[in-house]
mmCIF file with all atom_site columns, C-alpha atoms and ligand atoms in Angstrom:
data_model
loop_
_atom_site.group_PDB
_atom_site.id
_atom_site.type_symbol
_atom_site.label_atom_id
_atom_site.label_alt_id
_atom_site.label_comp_id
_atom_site.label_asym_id
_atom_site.label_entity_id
_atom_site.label_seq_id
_atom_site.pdbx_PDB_ins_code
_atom_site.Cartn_x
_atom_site.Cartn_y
_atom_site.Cartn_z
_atom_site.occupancy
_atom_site.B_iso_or_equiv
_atom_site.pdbx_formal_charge
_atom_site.auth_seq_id
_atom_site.auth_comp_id
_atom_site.auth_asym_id
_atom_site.auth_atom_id
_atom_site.pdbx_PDB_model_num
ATOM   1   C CA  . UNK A 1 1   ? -16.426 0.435   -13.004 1.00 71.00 ? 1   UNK A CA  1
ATOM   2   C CA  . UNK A 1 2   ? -13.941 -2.468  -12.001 1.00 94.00 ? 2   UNK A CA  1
ATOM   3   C CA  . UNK A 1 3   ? -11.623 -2.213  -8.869  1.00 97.00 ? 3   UNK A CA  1
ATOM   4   C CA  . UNK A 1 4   ? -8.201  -3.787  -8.262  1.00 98.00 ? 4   UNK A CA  1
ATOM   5   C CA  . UNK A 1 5   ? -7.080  -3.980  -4.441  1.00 98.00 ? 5   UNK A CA  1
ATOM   6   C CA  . UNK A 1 6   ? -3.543  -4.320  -4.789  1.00 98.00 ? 6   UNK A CA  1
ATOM   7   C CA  . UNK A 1 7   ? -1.558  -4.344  -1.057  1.00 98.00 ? 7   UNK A CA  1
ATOM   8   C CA  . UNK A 1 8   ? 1.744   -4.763  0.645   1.00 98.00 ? 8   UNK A CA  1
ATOM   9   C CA  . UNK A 1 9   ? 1.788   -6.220  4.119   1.00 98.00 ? 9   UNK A CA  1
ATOM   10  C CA  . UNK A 1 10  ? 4.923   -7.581  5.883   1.00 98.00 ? 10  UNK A CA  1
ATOM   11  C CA  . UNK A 1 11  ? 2.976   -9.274  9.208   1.00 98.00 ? 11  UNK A CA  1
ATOM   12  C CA  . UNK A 1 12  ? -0.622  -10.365 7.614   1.00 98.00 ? 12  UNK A CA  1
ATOM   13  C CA  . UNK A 1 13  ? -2.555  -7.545  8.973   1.00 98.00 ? 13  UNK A CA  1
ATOM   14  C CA  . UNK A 1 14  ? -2.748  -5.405  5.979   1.00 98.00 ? 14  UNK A CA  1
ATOM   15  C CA  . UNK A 1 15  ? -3.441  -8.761  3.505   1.00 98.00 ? 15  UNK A CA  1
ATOM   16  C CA  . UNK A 1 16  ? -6.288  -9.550  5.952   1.00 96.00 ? 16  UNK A CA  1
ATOM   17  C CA  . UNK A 1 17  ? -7.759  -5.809  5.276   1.00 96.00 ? 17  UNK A CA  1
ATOM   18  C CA  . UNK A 1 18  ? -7.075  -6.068  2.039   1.00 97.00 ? 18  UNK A CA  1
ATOM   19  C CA  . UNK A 1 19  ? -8.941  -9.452  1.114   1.00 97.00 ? 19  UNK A CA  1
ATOM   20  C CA  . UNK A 1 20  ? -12.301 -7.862  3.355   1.00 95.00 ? 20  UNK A CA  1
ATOM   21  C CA  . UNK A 1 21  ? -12.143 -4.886  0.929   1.00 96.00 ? 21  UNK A CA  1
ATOM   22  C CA  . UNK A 1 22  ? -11.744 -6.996  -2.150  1.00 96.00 ? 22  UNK A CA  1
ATOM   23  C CA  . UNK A 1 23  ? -14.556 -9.669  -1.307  1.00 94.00 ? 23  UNK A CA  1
ATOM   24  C CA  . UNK A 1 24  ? -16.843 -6.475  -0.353  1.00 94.00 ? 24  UNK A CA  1
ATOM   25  C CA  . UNK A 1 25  ? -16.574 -4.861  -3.894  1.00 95.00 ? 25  UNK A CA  1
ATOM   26  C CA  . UNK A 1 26  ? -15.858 -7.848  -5.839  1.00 95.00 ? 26  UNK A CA  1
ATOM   27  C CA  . UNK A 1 27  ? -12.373 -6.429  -6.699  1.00 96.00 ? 27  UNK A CA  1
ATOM   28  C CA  . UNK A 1 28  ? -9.254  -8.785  -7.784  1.00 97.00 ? 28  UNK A CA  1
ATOM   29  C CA  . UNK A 1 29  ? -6.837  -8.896  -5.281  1.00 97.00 ? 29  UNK A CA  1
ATOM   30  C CA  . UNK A 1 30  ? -2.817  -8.363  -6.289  1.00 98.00 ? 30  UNK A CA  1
ATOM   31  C CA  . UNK A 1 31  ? -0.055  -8.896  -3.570  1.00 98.00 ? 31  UNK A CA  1
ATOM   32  C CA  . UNK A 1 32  ? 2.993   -6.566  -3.941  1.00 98.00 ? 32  UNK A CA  1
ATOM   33  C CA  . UNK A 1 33  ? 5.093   -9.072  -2.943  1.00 98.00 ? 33  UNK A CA  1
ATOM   34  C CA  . UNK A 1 34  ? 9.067   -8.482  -1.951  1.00 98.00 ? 34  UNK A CA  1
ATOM   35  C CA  . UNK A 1 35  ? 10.950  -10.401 -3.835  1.00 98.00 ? 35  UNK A CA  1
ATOM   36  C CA  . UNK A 1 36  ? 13.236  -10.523 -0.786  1.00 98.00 ? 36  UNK A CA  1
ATOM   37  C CA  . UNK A 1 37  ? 10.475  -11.258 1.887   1.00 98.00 ? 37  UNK A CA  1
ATOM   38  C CA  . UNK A 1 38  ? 10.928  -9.265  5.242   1.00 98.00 ? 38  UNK A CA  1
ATOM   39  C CA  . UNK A 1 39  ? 12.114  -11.482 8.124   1.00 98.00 ? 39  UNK A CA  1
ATOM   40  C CA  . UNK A 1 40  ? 11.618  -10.522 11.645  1.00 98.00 ? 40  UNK A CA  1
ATOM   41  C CA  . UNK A 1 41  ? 14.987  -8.847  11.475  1.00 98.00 ? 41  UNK A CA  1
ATOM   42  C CA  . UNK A 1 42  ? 14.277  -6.549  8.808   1.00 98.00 ? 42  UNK A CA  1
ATOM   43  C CA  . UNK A 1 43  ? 11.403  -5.266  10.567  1.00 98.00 ? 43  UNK A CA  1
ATOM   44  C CA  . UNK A 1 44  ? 13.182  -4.418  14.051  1.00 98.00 ? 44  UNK A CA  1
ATOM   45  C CA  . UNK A 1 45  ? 12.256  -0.511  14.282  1.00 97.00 ? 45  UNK A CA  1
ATOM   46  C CA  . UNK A 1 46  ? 14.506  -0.265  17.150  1.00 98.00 ? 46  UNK A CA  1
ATOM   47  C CA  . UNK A 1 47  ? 17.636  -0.880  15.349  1.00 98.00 ? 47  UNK A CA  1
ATOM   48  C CA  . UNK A 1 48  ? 18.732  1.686   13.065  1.00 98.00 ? 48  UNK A CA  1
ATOM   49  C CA  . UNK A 1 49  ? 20.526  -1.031  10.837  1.00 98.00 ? 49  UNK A CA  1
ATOM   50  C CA  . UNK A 1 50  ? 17.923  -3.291  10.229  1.00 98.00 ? 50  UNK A CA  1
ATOM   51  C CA  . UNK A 1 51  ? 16.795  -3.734  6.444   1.00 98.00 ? 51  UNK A CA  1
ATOM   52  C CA  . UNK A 1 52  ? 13.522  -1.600  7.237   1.00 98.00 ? 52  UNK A CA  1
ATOM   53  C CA  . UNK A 1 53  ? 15.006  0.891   9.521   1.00 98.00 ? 53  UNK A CA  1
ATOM   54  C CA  . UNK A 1 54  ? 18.225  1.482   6.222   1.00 98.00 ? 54  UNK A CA  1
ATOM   55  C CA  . UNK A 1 55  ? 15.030  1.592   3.747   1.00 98.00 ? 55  UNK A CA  1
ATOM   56  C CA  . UNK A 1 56  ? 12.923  4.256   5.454   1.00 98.00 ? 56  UNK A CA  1
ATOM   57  C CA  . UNK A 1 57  ? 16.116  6.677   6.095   1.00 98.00 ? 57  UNK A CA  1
ATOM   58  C CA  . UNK A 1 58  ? 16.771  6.686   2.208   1.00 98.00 ? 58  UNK A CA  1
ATOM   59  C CA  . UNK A 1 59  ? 13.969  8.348   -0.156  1.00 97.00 ? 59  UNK A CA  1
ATOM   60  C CA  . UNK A 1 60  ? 15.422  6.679   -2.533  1.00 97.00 ? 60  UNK A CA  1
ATOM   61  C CA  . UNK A 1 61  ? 15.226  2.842   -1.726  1.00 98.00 ? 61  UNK A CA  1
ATOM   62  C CA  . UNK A 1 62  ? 13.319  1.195   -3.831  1.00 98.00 ? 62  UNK A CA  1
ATOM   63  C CA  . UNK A 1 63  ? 13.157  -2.837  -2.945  1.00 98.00 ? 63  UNK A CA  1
ATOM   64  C CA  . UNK A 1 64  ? 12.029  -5.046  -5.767  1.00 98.00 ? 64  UNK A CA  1
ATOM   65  C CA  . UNK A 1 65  ? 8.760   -6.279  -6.406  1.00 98.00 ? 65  UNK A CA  1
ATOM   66  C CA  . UNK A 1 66  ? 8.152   -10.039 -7.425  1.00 97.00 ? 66  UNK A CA  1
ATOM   67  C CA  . UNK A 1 67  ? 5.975   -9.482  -10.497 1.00 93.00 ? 67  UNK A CA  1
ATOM   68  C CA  . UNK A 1 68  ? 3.383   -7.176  -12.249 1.00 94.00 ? 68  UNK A CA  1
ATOM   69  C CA  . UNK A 1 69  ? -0.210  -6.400  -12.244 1.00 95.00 ? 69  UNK A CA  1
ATOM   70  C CA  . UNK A 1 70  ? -1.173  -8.613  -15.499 1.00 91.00 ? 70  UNK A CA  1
ATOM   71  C CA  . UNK A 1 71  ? -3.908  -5.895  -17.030 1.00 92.00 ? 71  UNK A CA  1
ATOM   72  C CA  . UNK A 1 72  ? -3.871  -2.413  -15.360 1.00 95.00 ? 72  UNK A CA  1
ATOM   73  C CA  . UNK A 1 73  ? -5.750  -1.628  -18.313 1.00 94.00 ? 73  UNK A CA  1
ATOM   74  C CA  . UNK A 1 74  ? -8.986  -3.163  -17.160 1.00 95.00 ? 74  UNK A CA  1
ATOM   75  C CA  . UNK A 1 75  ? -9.238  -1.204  -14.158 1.00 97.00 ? 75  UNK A CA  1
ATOM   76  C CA  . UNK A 1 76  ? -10.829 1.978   -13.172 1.00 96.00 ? 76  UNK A CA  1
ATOM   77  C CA  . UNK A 1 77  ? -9.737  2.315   -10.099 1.00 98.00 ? 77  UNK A CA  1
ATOM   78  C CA  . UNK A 1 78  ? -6.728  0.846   -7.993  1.00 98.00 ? 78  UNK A CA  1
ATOM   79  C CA  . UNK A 1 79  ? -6.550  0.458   -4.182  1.00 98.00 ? 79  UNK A CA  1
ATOM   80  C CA  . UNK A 1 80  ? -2.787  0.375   -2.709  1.00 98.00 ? 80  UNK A CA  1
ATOM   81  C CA  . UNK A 1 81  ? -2.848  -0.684  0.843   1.00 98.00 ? 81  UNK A CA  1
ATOM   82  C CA  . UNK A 1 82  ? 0.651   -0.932  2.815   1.00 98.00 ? 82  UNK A CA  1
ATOM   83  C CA  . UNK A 1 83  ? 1.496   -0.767  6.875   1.00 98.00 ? 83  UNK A CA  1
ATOM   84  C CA  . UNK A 1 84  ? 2.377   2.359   8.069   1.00 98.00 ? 84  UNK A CA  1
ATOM   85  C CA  . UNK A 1 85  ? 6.477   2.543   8.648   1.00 98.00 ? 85  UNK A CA  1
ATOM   86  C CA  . UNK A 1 86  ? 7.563   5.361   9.972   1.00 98.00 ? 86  UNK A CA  1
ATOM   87  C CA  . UNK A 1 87  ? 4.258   7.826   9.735   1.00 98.00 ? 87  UNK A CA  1
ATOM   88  C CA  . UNK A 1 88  ? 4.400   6.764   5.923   1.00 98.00 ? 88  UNK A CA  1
ATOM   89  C CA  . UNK A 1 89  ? 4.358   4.193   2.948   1.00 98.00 ? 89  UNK A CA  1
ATOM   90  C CA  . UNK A 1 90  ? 6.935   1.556   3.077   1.00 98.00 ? 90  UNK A CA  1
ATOM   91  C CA  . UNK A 1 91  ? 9.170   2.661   0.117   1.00 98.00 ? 91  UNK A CA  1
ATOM   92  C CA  . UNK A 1 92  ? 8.387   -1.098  -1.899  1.00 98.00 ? 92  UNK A CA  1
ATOM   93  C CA  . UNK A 1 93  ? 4.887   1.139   -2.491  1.00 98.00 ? 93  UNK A CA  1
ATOM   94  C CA  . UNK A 1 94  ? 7.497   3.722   -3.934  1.00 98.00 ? 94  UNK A CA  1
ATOM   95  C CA  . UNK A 1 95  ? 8.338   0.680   -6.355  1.00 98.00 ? 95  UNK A CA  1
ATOM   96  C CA  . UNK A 1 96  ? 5.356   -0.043  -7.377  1.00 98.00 ? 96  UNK A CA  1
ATOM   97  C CA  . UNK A 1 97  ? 3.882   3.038   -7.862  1.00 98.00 ? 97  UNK A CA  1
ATOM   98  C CA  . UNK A 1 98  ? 7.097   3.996   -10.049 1.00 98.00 ? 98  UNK A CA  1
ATOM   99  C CA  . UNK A 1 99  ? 7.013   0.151   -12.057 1.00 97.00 ? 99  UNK A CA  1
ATOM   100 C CA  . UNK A 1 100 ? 3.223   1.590   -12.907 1.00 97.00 ? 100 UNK A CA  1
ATOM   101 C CA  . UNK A 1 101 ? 3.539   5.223   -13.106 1.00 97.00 ? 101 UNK A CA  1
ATOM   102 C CA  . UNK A 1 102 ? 2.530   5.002   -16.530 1.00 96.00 ? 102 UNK A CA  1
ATOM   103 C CA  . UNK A 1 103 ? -0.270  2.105   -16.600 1.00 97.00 ? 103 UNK A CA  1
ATOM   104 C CA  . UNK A 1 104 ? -1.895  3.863   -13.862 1.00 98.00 ? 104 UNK A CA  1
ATOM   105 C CA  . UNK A 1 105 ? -2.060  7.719   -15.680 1.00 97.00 ? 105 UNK A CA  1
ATOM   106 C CA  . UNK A 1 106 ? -5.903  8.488   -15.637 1.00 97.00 ? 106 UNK A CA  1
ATOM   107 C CA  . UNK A 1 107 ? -6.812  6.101   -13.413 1.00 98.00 ? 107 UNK A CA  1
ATOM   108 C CA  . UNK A 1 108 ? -7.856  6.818   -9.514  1.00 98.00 ? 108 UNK A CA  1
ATOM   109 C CA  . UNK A 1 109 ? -5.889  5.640   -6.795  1.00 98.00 ? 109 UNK A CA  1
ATOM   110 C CA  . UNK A 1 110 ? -6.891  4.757   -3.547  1.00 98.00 ? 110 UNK A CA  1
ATOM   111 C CA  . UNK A 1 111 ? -4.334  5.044   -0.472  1.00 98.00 ? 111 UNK A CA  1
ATOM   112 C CA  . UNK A 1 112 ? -5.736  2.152   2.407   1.00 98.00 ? 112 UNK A CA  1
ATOM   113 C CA  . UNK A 1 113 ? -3.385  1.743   5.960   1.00 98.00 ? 113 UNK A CA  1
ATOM   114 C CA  . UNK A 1 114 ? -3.016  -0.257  8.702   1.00 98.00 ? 114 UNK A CA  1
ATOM   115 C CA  . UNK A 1 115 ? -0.766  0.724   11.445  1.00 98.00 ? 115 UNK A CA  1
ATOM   116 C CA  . UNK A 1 116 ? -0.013  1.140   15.666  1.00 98.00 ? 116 UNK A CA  1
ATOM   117 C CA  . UNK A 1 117 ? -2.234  3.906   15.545  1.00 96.00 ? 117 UNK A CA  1
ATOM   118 C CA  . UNK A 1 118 ? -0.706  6.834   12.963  1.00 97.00 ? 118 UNK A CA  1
ATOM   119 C CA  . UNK A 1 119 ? -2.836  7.821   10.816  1.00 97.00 ? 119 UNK A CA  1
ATOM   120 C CA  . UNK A 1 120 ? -1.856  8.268   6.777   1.00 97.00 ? 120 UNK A CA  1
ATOM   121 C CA  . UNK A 1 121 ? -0.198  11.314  6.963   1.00 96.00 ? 121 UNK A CA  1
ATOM   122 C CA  . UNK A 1 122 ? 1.742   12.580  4.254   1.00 97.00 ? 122 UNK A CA  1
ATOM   123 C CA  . UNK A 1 123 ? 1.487   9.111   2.669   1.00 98.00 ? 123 UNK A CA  1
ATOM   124 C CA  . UNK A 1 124 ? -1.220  10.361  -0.215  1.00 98.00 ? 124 UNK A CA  1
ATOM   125 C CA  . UNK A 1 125 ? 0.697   13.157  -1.062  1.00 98.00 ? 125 UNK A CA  1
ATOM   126 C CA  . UNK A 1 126 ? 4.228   11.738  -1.405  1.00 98.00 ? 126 UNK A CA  1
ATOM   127 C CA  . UNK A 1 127 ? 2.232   8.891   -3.025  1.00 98.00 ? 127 UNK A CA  1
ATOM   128 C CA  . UNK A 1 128 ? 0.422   11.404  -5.501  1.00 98.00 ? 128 UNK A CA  1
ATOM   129 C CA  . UNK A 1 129 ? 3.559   13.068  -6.288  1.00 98.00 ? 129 UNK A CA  1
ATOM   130 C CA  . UNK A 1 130 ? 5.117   9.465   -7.893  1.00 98.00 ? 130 UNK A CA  1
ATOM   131 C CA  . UNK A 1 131 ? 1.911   8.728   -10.096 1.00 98.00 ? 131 UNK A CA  1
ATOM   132 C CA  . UNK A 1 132 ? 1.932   12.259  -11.669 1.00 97.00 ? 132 UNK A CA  1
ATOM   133 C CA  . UNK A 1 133 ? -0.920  11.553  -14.093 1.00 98.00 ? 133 UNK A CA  1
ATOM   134 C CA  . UNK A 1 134 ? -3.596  9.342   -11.517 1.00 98.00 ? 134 UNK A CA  1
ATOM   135 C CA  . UNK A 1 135 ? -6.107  11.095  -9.419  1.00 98.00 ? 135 UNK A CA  1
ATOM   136 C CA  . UNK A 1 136 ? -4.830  9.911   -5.990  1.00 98.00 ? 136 UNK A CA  1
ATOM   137 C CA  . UNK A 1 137 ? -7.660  10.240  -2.594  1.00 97.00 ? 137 UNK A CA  1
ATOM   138 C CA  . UNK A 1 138 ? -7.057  10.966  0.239   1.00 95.00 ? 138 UNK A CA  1
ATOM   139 C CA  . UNK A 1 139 ? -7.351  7.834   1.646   1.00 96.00 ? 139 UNK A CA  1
ATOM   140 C CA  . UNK A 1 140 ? -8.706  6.000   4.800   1.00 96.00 ? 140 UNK A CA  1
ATOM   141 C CA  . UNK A 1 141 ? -6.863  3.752   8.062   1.00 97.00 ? 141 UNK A CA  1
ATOM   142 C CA  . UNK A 1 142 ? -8.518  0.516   8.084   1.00 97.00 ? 142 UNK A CA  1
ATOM   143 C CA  . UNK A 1 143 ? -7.649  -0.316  11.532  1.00 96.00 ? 143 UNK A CA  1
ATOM   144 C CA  . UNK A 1 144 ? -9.668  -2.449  13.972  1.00 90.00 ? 144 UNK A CA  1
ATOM   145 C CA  . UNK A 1 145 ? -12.573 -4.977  13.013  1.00 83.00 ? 145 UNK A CA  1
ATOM   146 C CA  . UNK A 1 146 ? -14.213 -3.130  10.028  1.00 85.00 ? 146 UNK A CA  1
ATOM   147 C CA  . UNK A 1 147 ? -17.866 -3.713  9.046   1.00 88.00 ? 147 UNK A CA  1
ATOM   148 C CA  . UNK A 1 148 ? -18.190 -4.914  5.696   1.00 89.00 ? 148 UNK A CA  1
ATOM   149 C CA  . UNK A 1 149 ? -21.247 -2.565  4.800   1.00 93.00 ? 149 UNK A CA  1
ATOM   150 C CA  . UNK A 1 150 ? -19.027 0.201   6.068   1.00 91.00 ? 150 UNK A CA  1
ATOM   151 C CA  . UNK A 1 151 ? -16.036 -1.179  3.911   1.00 93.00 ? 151 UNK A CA  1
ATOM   152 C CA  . UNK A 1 152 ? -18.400 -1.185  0.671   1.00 94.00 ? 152 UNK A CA  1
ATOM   153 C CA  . UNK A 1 153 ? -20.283 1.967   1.470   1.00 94.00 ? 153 UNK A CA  1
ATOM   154 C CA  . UNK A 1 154 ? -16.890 4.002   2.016   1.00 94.00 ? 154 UNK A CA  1
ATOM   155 C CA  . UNK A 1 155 ? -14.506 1.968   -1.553  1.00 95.00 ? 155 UNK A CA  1
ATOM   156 C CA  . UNK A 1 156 ? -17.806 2.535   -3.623  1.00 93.00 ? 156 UNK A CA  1
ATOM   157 C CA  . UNK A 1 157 ? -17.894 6.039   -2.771  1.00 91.00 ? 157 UNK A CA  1
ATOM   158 C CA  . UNK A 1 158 ? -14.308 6.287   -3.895  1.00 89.00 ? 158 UNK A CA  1
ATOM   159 C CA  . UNK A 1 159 ? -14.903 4.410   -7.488  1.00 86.00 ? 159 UNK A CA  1
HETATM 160 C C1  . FMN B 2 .   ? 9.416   -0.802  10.370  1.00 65.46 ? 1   FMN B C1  1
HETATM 161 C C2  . FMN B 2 .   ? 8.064   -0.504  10.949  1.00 65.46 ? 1   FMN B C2  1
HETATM 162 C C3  . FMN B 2 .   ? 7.698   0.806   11.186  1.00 65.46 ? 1   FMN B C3  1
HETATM 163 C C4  . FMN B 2 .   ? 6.434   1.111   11.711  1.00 65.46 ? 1   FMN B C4  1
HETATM 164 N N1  . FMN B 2 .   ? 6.090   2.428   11.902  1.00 65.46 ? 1   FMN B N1  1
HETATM 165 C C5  . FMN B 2 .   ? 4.854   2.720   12.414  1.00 65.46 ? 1   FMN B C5  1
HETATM 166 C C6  . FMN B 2 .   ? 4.442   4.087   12.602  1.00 65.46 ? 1   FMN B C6  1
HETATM 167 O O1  . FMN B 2 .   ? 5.159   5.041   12.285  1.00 65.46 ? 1   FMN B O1  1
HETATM 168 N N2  . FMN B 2 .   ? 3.219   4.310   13.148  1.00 65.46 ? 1   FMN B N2  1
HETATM 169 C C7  . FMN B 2 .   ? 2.368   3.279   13.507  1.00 65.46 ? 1   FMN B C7  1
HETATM 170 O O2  . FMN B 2 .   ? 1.268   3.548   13.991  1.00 65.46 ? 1   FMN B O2  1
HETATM 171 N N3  . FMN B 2 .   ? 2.721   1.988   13.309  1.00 65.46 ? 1   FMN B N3  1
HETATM 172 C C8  . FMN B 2 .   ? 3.934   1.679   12.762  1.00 65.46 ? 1   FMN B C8  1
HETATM 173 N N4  . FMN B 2 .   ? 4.283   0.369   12.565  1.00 65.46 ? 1   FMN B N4  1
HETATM 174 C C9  . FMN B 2 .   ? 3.286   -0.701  12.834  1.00 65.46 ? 1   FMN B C9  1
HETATM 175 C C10 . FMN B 2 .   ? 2.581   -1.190  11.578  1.00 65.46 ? 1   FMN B C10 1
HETATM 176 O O3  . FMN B 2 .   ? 2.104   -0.110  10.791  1.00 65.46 ? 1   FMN B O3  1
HETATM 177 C C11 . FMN B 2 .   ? 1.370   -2.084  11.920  1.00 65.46 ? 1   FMN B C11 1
HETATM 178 O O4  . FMN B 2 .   ? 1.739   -3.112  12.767  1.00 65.46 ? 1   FMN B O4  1
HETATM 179 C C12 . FMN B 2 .   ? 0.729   -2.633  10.648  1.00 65.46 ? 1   FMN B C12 1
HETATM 180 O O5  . FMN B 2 .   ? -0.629  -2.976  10.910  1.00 65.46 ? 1   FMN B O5  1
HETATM 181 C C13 . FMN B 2 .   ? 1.460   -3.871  10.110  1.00 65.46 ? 1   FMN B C13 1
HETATM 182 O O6  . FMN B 2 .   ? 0.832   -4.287  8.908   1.00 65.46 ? 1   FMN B O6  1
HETATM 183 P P1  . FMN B 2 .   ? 1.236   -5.637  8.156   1.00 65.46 ? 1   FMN B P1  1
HETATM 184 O O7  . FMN B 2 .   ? 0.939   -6.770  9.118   1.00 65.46 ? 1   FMN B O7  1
HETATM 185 O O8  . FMN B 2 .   ? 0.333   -5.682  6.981   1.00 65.46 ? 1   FMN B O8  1
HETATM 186 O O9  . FMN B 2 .   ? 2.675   -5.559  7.805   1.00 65.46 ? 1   FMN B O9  1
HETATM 187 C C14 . FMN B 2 .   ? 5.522   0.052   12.020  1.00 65.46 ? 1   FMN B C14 1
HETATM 188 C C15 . FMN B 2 .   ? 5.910   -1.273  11.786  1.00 65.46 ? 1   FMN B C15 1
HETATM 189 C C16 . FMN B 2 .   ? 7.158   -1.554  11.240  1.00 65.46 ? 1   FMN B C16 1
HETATM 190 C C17 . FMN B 2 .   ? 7.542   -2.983  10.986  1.00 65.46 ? 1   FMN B C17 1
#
C-alpha cells in the first residue's frame, strides 16, 4: 500500500508534522502551496477584513493552489493535513480536495491537524462531503512533540 502526505501549513507547524509522518511511513510528501502565500496580515484572526478572516466567512472561497499532485494514481491512501482556522479546514483544503475530487474517488483519505488547541471538529465531515467517492477517517490532532512509533503505529493503522 503506498501513502502520500500531502499538507497545507501557513506558519511551519503543520509542514513540520507533516514531514515526521512522511519519514515514519516512507510516504512522499506534497505541499499545497498558495499560490498567493499568506503574509502575517492575512492571518490576523482579530480583524474581520484580513484575507483569512474574508476566506473563512465565505463557504465558498476557494484560494488557488500552485500546482498538482503529479500521480494520484499511485496512491492508496492520501493524508491532508492543514491548521485549524476557525474550528475547521482552511478553505485552500476546499481547493484541493475539489481540484482532486475525481483522482481521489476510491481512495482513503486521511484528515491530520494542528491547531491552539481545537480539536478537528466538523473538519472530516465537511471534508468527506467534497470527495464524494473517497473513504474519508476520522482523523487525528497532531499537536505537541509526537513519538515517531506512535506516528507509524496510528498512519499504518489507517492504510
Ligand atoms: C486564521 C487562523 C484561525 C485559527 N483558528 C484556530 C481555531 O479555531 N482553533 C485553534 O485551536 N487554533 C486556531 N488557529 C491556530 C492554528 O491552528 C495553529 O497555530 C496551527 O498549528 C498553525 O499551523 P501552521 O503553522 O501549519 O499554519 C488559527 C490560526 C489562524 C491563522
Amino acid at each position: 500500500m503506498s501513502a502520500l502526505v500531502t499538507y497545507f501549513s501557513a506558519t511551519g507547524t503543520t509542514a513540520r508534522v507533516a514531514r515526521e509522518l512522511a519519514g515514519a511511513i516512507g510516504a512522499d510528501l506534497f505541499e499545497i502551496a498558495p499560490e498567493r502565500p499568506y503574509t502575517p496580515a492575512d492571518l490576523d484572526w482579530n480583524n474581520k477584513s484580513s484575507r483569512s478572516s474574508r476566506e473563512m466567512a465565505d463557504e465558498g472561497s476557494r484560494p488557488a493552489i500552485a500546482g498538482r499532485v503529479d500521480s494520484m494514481d499511485a496512491y492508496d491512501t492520501v493524508f491532508v493535513g492543514f491548521p485549524i482556522w476557525w474550528y475547521v479546514e482552511p478553505r485552500i483544503i476546499d481547493t484541493f480536495l475539489e481540484t482532486e475530487a475525481h483522482d481521489l474517488a476510491g481512495k482513503t483519505v486521511v484528515p491530520f491537524a494542528t491547531s491552539g488547541g481545537s480539536g478537528l471538529g466538523r473538519a472530516p465531515e465537511r471534508m468527506a462531503a467534497l470527495v464524494p467517492e473517497a473513504t474519508v477517517l476520522e482523523g487525528r490532532l497532531l499537536n505537541g512533540r509526537l513519538d515517531a512509533d506512535e506516528l507509524r503505529a496510528w498512519a499504518e493503522g489507517a492504510m
